[in-house]
Amino acid sequence: MSLLILAQLGPALLWGDAPLDAGRISLSIMIALVMSVYLGVLIYRGVQRSSA
C-alpha cells in the first residue's frame, strides 16, 4: 500500500518547487495514475505467480 501512496506522491514531490499550474497538475495526475496501474499489475502478477 505504501508503494501506491509513494507513486501518487512522487510526482507532487518532483514538481514541489515549481509553480503549480493546471498543465503541471494534470501531468502529475497522469504520471501518478500510470505508476499506480503499473505497480498494481506488478503486484497482481506477483500474487498470481506465488499462488500458482
Tab-separated table of C-alpha atoms in Angstrom:
chain	number	residue	atom	x	y	z
A	1	MET	CA	0.000	0.000	0.000
A	2	SER	CA	2.891	2.353	0.719
A	3	LEU	CA	4.092	1.852	-2.867
A	4	LEU	CA	0.801	3.180	-4.239
A	5	ILE	CA	0.986	6.174	-1.900
A	6	LEU	CA	4.569	6.787	-2.999
A	7	ALA	CA	3.524	6.528	-6.649
A	8	GLN	CA	0.899	9.204	-6.081
A	9	LEU	CA	3.151	11.484	-4.021
A	10	GLY	CA	6.217	11.100	-6.244
A	11	PRO	CA	5.131	13.500	-8.999
A	12	ALA	CA	3.929	16.014	-6.398
A	13	LEU	CA	7.372	15.921	-4.778
A	14	LEU	CA	9.070	16.300	-8.161
A	15	TRP	CA	7.002	19.368	-9.030
A	16	GLY	CA	7.029	20.729	-5.458
A	17	ASP	CA	9.482	23.570	-6.095
A	18	ALA	CA	7.793	24.689	-9.336
A	19	PRO	CA	4.647	26.819	-9.613
A	20	LEU	CA	1.595	24.583	-9.838
A	21	ASP	CA	-0.299	25.449	-12.987
A	22	ALA	CA	-3.136	23.352	-14.414
A	23	GLY	CA	-0.970	21.592	-17.010
A	24	ARG	CA	1.601	20.535	-14.456
A	25	ILE	CA	-1.050	19.270	-12.064
A	26	SER	CA	-2.731	17.215	-14.791
A	27	LEU	CA	0.656	15.838	-15.858
A	28	SER	CA	1.389	14.837	-12.260
A	29	ILE	CA	-2.002	13.139	-12.006
A	30	MET	CA	-1.369	11.246	-15.246
A	31	ILE	CA	2.072	10.119	-14.035
A	32	ALA	CA	0.582	9.020	-10.708
A	33	LEU	CA	-2.165	7.046	-12.454
A	34	VAL	CA	0.299	5.327	-14.790
A	35	MET	CA	2.632	4.432	-11.916
A	36	SER	CA	-0.271	3.159	-9.803
A	37	VAL	CA	-1.556	0.950	-12.627
A	38	TYR	CA	1.961	-0.337	-13.313
A	39	LEU	CA	2.559	-1.192	-9.655
A	40	GLY	CA	-0.881	-2.790	-9.453
A	41	VAL	CA	-0.090	-5.016	-12.435
A	42	LEU	CA	3.264	-5.990	-10.932
A	43	ILE	CA	1.653	-6.871	-7.587
A	44	TYR	CA	-1.155	-8.782	-9.352
A	45	ARG	CA	1.328	-10.814	-11.383
A	46	GLY	CA	3.434	-11.470	-8.299
A	47	VAL	CA	0.412	-12.765	-6.393
A	48	GLN	CA	-0.636	-14.976	-9.300
A	49	ARG	CA	2.891	-16.344	-9.679
A	50	SER	CA	3.250	-17.101	-5.956
A	51	SER	CA	-0.157	-18.797	-5.736
A	52	ALA	CA	0.348	-20.921	-8.856
